[in-house]
mmCIF file with all atom_site columns, C-alpha atoms in Angstrom:
data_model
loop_
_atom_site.group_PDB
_atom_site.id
_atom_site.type_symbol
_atom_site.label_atom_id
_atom_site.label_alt_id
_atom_site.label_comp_id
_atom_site.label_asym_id
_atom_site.label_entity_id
_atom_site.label_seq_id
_atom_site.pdbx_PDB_ins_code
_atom_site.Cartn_x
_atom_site.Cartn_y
_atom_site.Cartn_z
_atom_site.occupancy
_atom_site.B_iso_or_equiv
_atom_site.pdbx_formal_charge
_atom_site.auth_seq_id
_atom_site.auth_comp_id
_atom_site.auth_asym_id
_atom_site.auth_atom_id
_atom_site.pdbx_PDB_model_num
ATOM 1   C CA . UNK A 1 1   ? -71.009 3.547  -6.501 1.00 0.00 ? 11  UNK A CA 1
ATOM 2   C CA . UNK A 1 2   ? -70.750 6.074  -3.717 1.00 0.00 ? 12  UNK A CA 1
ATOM 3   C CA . UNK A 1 3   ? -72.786 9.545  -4.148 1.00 0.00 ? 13  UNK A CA 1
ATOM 4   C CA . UNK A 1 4   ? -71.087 12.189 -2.079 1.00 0.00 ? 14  UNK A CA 1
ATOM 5   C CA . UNK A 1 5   ? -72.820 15.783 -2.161 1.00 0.00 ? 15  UNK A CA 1
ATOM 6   C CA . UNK A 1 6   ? -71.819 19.013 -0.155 1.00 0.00 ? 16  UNK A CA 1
ATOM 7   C CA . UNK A 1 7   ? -73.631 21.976 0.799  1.00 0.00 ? 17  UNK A CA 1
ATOM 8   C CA . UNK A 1 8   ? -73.335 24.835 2.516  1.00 0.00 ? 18  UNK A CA 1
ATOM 9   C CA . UNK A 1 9   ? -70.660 27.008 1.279  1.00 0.00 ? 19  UNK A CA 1
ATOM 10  C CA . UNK A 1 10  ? -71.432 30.512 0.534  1.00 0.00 ? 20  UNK A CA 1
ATOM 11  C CA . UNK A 1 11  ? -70.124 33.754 0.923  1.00 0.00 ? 21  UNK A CA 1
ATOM 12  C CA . UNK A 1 12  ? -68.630 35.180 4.242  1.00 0.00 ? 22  UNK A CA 1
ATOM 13  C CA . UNK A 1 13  ? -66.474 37.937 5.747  1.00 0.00 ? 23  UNK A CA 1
ATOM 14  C CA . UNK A 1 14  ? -63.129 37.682 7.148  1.00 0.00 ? 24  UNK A CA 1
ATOM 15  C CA . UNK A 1 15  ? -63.440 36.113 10.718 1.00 0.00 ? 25  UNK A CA 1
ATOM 16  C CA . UNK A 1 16  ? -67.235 34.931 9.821  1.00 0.00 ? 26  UNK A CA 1
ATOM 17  C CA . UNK A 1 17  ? -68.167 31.135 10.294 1.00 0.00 ? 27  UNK A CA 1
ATOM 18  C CA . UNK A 1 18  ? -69.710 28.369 7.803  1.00 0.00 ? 28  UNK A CA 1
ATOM 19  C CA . UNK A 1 19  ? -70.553 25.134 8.134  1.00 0.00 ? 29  UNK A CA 1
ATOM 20  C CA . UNK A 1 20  ? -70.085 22.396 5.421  1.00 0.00 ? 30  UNK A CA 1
ATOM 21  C CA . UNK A 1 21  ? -72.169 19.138 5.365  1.00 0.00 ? 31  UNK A CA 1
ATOM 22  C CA . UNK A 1 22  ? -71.737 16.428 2.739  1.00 0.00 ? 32  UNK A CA 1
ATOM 23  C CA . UNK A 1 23  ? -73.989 13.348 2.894  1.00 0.00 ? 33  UNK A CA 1
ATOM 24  C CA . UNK A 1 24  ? -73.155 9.437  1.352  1.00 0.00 ? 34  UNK A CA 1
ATOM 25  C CA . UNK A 1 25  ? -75.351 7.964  -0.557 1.00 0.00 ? 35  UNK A CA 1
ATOM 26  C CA . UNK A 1 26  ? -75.309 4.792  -2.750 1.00 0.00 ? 36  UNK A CA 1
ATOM 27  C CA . UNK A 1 27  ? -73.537 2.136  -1.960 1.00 0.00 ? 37  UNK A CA 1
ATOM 28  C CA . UNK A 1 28  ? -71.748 3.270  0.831  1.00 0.00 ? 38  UNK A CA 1
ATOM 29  C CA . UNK A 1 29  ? -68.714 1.923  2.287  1.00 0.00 ? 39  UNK A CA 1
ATOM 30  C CA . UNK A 1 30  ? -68.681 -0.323 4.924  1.00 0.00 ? 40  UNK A CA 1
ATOM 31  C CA . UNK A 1 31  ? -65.709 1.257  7.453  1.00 0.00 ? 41  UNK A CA 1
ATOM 32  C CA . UNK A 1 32  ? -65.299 4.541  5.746  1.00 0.00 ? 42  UNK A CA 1
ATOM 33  C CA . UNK A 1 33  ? -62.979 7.471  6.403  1.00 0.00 ? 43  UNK A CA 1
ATOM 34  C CA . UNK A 1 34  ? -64.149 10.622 5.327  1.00 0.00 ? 44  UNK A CA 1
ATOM 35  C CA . UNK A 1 35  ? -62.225 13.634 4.303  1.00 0.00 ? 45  UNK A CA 1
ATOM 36  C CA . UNK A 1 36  ? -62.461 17.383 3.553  1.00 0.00 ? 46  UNK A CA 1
ATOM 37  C CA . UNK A 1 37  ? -59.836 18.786 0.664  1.00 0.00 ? 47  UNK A CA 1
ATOM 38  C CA . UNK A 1 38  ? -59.990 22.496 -0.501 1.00 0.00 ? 48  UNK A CA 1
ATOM 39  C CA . UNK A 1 39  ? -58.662 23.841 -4.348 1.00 0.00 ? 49  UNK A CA 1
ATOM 40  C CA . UNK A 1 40  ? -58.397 27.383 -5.097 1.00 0.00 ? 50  UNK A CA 1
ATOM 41  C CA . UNK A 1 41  ? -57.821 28.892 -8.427 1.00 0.00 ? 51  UNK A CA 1
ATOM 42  C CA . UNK A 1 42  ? -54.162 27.503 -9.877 1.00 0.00 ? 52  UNK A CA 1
ATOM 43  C CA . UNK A 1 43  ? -53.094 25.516 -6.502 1.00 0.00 ? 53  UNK A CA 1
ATOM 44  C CA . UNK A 1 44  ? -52.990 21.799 -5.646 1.00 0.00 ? 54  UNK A CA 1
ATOM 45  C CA . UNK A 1 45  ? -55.678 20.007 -3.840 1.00 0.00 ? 55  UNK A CA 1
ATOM 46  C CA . UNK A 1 46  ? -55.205 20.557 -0.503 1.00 0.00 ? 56  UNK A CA 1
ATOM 47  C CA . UNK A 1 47  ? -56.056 18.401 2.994  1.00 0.00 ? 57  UNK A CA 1
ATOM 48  C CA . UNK A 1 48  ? -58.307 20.059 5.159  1.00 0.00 ? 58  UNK A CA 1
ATOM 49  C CA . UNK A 1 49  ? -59.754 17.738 7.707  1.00 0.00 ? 59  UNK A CA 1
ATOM 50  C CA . UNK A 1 50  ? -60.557 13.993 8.023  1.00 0.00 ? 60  UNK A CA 1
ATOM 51  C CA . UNK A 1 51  ? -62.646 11.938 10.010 1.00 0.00 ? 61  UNK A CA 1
ATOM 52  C CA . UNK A 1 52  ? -62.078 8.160  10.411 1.00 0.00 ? 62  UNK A CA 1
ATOM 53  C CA . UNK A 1 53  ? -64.446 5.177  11.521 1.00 0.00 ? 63  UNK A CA 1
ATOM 54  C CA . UNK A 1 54  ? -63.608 4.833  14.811 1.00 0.00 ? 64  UNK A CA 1
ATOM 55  C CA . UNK A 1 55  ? -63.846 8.861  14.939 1.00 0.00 ? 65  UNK A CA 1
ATOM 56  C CA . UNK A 1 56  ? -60.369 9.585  14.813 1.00 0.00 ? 66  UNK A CA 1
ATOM 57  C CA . UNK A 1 57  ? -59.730 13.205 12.969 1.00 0.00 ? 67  UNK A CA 1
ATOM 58  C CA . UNK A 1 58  ? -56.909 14.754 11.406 1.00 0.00 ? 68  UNK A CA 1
ATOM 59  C CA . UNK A 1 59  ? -56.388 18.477 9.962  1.00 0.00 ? 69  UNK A CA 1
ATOM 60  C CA . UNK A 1 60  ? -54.198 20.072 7.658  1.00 0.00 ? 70  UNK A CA 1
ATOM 61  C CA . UNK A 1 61  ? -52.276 22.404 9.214  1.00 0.00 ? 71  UNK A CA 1
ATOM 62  C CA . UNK A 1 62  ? -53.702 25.668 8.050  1.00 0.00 ? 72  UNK A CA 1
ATOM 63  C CA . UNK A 1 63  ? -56.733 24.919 9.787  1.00 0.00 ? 73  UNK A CA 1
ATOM 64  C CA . UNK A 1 64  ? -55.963 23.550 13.396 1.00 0.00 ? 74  UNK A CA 1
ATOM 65  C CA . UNK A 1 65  ? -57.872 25.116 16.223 1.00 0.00 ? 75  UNK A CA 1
ATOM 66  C CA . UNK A 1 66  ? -59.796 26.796 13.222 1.00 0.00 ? 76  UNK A CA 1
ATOM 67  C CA . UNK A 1 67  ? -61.938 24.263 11.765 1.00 0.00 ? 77  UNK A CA 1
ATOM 68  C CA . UNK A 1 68  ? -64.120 20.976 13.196 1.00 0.00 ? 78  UNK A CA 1
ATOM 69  C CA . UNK A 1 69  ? -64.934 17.656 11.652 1.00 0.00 ? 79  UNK A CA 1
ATOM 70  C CA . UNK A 1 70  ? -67.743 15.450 13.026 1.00 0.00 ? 80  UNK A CA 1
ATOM 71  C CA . UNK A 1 71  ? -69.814 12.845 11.214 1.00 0.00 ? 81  UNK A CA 1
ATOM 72  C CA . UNK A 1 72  ? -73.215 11.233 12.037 1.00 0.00 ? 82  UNK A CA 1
ATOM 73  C CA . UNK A 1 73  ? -72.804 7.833  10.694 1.00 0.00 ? 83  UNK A CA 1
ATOM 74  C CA . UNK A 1 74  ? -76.972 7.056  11.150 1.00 0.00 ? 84  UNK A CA 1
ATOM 75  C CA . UNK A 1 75  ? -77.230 9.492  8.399  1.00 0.00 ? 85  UNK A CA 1
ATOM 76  C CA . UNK A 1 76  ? -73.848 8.617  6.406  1.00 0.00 ? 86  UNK A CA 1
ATOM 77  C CA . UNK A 1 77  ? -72.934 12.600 6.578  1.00 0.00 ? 87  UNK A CA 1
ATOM 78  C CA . UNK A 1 78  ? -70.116 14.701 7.295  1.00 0.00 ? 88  UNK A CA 1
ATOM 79  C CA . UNK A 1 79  ? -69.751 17.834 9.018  1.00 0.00 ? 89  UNK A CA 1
ATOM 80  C CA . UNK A 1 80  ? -67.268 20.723 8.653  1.00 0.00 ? 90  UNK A CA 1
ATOM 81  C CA . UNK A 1 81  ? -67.266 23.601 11.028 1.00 0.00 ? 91  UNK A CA 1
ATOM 82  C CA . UNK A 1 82  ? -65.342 26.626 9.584  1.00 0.00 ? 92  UNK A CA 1
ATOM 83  C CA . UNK A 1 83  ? -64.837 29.405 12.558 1.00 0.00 ? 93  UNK A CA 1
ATOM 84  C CA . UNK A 1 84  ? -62.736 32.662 12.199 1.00 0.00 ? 94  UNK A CA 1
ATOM 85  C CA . UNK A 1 85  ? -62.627 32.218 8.532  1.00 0.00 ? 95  UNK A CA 1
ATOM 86  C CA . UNK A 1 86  ? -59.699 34.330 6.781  1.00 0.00 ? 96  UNK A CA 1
ATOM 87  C CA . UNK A 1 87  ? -59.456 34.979 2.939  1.00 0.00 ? 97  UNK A CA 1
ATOM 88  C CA . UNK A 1 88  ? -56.809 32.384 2.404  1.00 0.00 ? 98  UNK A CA 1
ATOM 89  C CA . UNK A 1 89  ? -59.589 29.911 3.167  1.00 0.00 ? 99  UNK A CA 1
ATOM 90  C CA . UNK A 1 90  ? -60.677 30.922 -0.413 1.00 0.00 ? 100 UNK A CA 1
ATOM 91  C CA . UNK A 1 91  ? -61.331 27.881 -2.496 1.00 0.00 ? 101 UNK A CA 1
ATOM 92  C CA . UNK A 1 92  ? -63.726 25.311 -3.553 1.00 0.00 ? 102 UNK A CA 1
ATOM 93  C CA . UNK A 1 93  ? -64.117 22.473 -0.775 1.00 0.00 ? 103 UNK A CA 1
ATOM 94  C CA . UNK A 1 94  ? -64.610 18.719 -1.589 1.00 0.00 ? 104 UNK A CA 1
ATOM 95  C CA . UNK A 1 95  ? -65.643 15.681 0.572  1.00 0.00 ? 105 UNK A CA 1
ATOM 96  C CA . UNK A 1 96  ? -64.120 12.616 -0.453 1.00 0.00 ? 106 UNK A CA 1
ATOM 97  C CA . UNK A 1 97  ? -64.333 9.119  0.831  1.00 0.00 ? 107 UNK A CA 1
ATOM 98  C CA . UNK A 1 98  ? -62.213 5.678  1.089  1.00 0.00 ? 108 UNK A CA 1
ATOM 99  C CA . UNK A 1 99  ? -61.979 3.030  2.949  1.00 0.00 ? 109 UNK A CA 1
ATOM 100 C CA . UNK A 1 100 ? -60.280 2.435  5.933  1.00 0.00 ? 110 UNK A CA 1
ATOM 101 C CA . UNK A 1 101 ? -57.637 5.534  7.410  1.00 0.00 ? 111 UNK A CA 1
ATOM 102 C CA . UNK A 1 102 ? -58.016 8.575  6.918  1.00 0.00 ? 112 UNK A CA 1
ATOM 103 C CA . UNK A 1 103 ? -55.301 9.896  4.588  1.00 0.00 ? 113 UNK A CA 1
ATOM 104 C CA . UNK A 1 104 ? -54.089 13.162 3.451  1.00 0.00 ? 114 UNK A CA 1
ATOM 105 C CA . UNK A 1 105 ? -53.360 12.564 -0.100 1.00 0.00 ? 115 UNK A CA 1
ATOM 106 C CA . UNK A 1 106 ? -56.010 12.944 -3.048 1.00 0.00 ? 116 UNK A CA 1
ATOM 107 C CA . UNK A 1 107 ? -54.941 9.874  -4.802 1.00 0.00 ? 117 UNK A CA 1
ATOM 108 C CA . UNK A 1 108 ? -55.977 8.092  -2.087 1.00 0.00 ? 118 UNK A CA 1
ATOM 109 C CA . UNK A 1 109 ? -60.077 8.566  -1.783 1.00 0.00 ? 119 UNK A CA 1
ATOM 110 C CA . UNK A 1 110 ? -62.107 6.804  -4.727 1.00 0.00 ? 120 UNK A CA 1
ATOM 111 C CA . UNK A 1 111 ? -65.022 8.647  -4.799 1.00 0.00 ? 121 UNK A CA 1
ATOM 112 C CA . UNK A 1 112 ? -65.871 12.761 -4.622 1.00 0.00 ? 122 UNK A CA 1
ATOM 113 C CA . UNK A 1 113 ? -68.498 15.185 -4.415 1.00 0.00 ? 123 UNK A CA 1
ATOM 114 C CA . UNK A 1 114 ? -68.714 18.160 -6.684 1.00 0.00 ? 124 UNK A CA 1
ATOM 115 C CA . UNK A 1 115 ? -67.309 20.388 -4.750 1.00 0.00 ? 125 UNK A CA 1
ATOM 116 C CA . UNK A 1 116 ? -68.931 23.814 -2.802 1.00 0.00 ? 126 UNK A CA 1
ATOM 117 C CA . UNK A 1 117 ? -67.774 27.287 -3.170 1.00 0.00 ? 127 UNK A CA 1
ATOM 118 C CA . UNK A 1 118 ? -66.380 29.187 -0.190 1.00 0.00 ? 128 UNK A CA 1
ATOM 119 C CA . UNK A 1 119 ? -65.737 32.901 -0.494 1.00 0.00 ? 129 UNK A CA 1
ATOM 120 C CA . UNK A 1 120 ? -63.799 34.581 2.228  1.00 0.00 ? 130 UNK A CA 1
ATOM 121 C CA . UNK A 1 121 ? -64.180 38.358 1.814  1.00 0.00 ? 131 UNK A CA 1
ATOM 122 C CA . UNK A 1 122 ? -61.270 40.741 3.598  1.00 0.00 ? 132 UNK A CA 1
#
């Protein structure tokens, strides 16, 4: 089993900045991509950001040129930098993990963390 827990979220005003980390623990995955997804209250999960082995990324579109994923695979963690923050970014965030690609659907990662609260005040 993979262990997957975030940190970081919090509380921030409109155009404010936070930064996410989850860290892998367990048995991790050999060649894992690594992914951020974001729920808020009565919406689907959404893609945020991904981050494959080789260190190829992908983002959702509501967050390009907004948002930065990085990884530090000596410590089996994953990064999310959150700049000019807007309300809409309102939701609980979640770092999932799978092997191989990244992808952009939920059904696709087998293991998750519990999930971090980000508040986006206007």
């Amino acid at each position: 089993q993979v262990q997957l827990v975030e940190s970081g979220g919090g509380l921030v005003q409109t155009g404010g900045s936070l930064s996410l980390s989850c860290a892998a623990s367990g048995r991790t995955l050999s060649t894992p991509a690594m992914a951020w997804f974001r729920q808020a209250p009565g919406k689907e999960r959404e893609f945020v950001a991904g981050v494959g082995w080789s260190g190829t990324t992908r983002y959702g579109d509501s967050v390009k040129a907004r948002f930065t994923i990085s990884k530090d695979n000596a410590k089996n963690t994953v990064y999310l930098q959150m700049n000019n923050l807007k309300p809409e970014d309102t939701a609980v965030y979640f770092c999932a993990t799978r092997l191989g690609v990244v992808a952009t659907k939920p059904e696709h990662y087998n293991y998750w963390g519990q999930g971090t609260q980000v508040t986006v005040s206007s």
